[in-house]
Tab-separated table of C-alpha atoms in Angstrom:
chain	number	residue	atom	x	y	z
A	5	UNK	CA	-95.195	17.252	190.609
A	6	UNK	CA	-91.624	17.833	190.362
A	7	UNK	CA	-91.841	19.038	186.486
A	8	UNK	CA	-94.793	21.281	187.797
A	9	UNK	CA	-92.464	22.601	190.709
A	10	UNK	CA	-89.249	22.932	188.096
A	11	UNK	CA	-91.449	24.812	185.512
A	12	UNK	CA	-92.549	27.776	188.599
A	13	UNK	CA	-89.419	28.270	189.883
A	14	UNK	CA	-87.546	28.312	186.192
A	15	UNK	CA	-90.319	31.043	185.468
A	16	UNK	CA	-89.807	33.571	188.956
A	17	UNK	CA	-85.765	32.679	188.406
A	18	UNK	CA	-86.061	34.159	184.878
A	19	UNK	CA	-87.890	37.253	186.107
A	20	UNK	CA	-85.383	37.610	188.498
A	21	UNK	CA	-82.484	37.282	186.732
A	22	UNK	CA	-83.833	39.729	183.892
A	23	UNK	CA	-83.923	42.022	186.555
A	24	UNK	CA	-80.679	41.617	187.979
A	25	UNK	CA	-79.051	41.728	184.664
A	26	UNK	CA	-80.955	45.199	183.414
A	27	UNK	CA	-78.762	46.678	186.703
A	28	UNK	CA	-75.853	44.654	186.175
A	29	UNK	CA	-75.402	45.506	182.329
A	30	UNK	CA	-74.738	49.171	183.444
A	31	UNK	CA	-71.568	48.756	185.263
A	32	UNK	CA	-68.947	48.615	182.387
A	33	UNK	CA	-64.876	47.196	182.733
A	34	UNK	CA	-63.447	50.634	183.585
A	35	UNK	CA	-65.801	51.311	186.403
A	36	UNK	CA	-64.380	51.731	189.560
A	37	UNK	CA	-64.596	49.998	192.616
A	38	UNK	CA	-67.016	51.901	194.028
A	39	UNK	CA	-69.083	52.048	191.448
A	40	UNK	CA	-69.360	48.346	191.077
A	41	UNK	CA	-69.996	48.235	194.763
A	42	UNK	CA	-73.329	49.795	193.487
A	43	UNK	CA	-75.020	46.864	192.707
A	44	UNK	CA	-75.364	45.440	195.765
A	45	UNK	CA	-78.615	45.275	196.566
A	46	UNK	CA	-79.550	44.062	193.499
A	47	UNK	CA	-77.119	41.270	194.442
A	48	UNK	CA	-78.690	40.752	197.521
A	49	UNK	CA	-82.190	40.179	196.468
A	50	UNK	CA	-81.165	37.517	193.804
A	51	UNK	CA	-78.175	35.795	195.980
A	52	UNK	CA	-80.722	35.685	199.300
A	53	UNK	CA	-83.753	34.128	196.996
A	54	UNK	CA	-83.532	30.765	197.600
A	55	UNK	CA	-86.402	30.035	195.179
A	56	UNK	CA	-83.710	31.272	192.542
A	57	UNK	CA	-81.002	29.076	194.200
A	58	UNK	CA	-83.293	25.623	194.214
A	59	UNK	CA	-84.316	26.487	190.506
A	60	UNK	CA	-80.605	26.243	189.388
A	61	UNK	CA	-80.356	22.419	190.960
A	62	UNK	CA	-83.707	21.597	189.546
A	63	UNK	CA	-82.733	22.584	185.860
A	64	UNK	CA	-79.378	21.023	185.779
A	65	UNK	CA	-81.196	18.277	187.281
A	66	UNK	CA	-83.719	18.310	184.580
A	67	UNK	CA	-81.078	19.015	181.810
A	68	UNK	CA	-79.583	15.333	183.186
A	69	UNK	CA	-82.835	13.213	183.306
A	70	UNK	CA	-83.657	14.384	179.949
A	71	UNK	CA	-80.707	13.979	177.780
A	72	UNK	CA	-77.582	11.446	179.081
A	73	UNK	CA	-75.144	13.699	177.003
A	74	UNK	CA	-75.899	16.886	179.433
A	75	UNK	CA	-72.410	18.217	179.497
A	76	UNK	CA	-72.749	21.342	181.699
A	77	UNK	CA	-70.513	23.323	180.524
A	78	UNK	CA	-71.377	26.468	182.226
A	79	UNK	CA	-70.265	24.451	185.643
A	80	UNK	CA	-66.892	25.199	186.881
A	81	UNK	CA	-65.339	22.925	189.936
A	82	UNK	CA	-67.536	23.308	192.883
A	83	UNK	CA	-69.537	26.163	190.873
A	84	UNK	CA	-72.562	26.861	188.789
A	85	UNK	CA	-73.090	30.043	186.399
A	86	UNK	CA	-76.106	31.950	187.557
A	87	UNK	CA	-76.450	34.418	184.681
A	88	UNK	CA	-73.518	36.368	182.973
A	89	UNK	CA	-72.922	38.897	180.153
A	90	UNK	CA	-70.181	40.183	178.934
A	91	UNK	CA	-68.890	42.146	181.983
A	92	UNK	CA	-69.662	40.529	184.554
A	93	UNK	CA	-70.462	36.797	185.690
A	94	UNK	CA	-73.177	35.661	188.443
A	95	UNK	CA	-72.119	32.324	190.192
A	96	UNK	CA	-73.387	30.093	192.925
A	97	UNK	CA	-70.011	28.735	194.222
A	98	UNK	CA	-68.891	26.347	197.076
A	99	UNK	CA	-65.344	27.096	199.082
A	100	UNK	CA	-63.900	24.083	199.723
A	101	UNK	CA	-60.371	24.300	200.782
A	102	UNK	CA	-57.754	27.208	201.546
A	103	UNK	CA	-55.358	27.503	198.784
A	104	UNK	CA	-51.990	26.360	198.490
A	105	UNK	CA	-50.790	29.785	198.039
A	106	UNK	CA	-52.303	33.542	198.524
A	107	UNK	CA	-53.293	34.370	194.839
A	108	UNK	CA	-54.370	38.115	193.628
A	109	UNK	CA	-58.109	38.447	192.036
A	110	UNK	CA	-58.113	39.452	188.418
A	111	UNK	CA	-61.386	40.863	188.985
A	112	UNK	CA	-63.316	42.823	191.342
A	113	UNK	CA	-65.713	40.188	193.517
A	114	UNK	CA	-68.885	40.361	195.482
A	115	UNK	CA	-69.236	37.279	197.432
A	116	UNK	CA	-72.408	37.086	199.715
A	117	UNK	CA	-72.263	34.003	202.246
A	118	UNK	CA	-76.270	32.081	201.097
A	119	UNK	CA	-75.206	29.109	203.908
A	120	UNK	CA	-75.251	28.829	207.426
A	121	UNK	CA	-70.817	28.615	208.344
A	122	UNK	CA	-69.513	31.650	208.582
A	123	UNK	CA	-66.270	32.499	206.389
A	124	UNK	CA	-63.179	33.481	207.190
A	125	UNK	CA	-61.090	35.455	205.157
A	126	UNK	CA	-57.885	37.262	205.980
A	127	UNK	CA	-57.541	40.922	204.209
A	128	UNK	CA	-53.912	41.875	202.526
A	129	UNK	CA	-52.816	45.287	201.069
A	130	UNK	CA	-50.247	44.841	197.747
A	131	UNK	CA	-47.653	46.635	197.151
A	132	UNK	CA	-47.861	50.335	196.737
A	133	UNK	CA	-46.757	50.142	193.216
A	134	UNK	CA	-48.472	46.815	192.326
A	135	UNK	CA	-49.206	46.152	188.813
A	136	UNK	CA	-50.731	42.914	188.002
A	137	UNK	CA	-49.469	42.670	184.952
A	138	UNK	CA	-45.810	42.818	185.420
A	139	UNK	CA	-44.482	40.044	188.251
A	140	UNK	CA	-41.922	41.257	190.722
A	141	UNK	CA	-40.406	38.450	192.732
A	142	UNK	CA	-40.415	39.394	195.839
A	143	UNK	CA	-42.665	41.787	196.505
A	144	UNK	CA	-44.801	41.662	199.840
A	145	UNK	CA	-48.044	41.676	201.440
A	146	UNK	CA	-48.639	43.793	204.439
A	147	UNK	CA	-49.275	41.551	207.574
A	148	UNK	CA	-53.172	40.474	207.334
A	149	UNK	CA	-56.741	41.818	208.790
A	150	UNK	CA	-58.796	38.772	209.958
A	151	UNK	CA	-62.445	39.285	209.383
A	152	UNK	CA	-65.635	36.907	209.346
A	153	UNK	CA	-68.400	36.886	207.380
A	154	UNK	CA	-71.629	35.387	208.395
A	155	UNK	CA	-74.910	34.559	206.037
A	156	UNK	CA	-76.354	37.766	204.286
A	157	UNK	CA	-73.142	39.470	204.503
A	158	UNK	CA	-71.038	40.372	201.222
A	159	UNK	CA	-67.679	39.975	201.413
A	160	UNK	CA	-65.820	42.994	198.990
A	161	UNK	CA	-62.856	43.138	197.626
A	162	UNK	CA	-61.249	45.740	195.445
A	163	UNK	CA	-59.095	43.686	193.821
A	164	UNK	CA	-56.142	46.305	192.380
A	165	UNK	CA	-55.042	47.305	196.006
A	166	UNK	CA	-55.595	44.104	198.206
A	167	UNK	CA	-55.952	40.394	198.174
A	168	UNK	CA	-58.655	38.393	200.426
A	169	UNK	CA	-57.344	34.865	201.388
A	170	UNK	CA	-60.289	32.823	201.966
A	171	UNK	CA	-59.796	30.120	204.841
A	172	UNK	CA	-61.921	27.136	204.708
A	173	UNK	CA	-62.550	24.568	207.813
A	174	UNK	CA	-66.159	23.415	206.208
A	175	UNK	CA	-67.307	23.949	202.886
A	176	UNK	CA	-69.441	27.507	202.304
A	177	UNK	CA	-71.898	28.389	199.597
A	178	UNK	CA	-71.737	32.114	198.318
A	179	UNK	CA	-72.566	33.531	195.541
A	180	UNK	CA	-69.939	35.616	193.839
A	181	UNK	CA	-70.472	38.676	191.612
A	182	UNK	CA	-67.626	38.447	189.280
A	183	UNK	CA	-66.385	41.642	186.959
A	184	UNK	CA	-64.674	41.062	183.642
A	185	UNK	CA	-60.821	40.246	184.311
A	186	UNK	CA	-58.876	43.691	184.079
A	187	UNK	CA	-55.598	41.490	184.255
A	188	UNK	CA	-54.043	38.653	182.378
A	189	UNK	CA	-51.642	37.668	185.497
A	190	UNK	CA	-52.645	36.183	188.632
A	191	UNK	CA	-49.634	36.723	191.351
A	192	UNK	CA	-49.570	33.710	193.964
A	193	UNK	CA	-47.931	34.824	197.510
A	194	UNK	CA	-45.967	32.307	200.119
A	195	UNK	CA	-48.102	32.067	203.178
A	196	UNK	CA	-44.938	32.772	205.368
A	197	UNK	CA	-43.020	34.988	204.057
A	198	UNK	CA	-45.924	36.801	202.215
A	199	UNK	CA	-43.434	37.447	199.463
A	200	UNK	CA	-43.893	37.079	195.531
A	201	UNK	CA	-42.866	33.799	194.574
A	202	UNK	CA	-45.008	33.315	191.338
A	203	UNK	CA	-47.408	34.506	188.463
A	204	UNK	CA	-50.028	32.037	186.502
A	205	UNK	CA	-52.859	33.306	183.614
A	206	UNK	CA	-55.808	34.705	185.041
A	207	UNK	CA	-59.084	31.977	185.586
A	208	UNK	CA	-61.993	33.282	187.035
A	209	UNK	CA	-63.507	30.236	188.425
A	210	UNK	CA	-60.106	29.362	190.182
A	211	UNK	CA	-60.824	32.490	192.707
């Protein structure tokens, strides 16, 4: 039953996906943020399928009954690649913890909350003159917006302009649309003084 199950859900997860990815392949690095907010209801209908979701578990699942040297290397910590290409990245991710620091995106993100805890995220403006790529000690965040987001809702962030600082009591599933990194620097921020106190290479699946 459960290879009948895994072999119904792999097929509508594929369909799905292809979709998703015909819409997705059109939004290219230099896009702005607007435009890549255009894909959001495409994100919706694959991030809200739970079909899609359960089809994911099943196959790594699968993947680890059938062969004892599964080494999934699409996983990252707490994170599991939904479908990707070469601009962009689909993941079903967990938030676990608040960071130690506040750390810029090198990206543009979508995250849409697929649980039932809300998440809260406080909302920073950079620097008026912030360039990712060239670290300024010292520079400063502006004083934060507090906002919650609840299941169904997409958290945005345009990434070149402001920093989202996700604070975690209980773990939360999303799942994040991630664009290609347009910088090589990620800046990390003191949670006090909201100053500039460090810069470490970009990783996607650290955000």
């Amino acid at each position: 039953m459960l290879g009948l199950r895994f072999l119904s859900l792999k097929k509508n997860k594929s369909t799905a996906i292809e979709e998703f990815r015909k819409v997705a392949n059109r939004l290219l690095p230099e896009l702005s943020y607007l435009e890549y907010r255009s894909i959001t209801k495409a994100l919706c209908s694959v991030a809200l399928d739970k079909e899609i979701v359960e089809s994911v578990a099943l196959e790594s699942l699968h993947n680890i009954k059938t062969d004892e040297t599964y080494d999934p290397t699409s996983w990252g910590e707490y994170s599991i690649l939904l479908a990707a290409d070469k601009n962009w990245q689909l993941r079903l991710s967990l938030y676990t913890h608040s960071s130690e620091y506040i750390y810029t995106f090198p990206f543009h993100l979508m995250a849409i909350i697929v649980g039932q805890i809300p998440l809260h995220v406080d909302r920073y403006q950079l620097p008026q003159d912030f360039n990712a790529d060239v670290f300024v000690p010292g520079s400063r965040l502006s004083e934060p917006i507090q906002e919650i987001y609840k299941h169904g809702e997409i958290m945005f962030s345009d990434s070149r302009s402001e920093v989202l600082d996700v604070r975690v009591e209980r773990p939360v599933p999303v799942v994040k649309f991630i664009s290609t990194p347009f910088a090589k620097l990620q800046w990390a921020f003191h949670r006090t003084s909201l100053e500039a106190i460090q810069a470490i290479a970009s990783n996607p699946l650290d955000s």
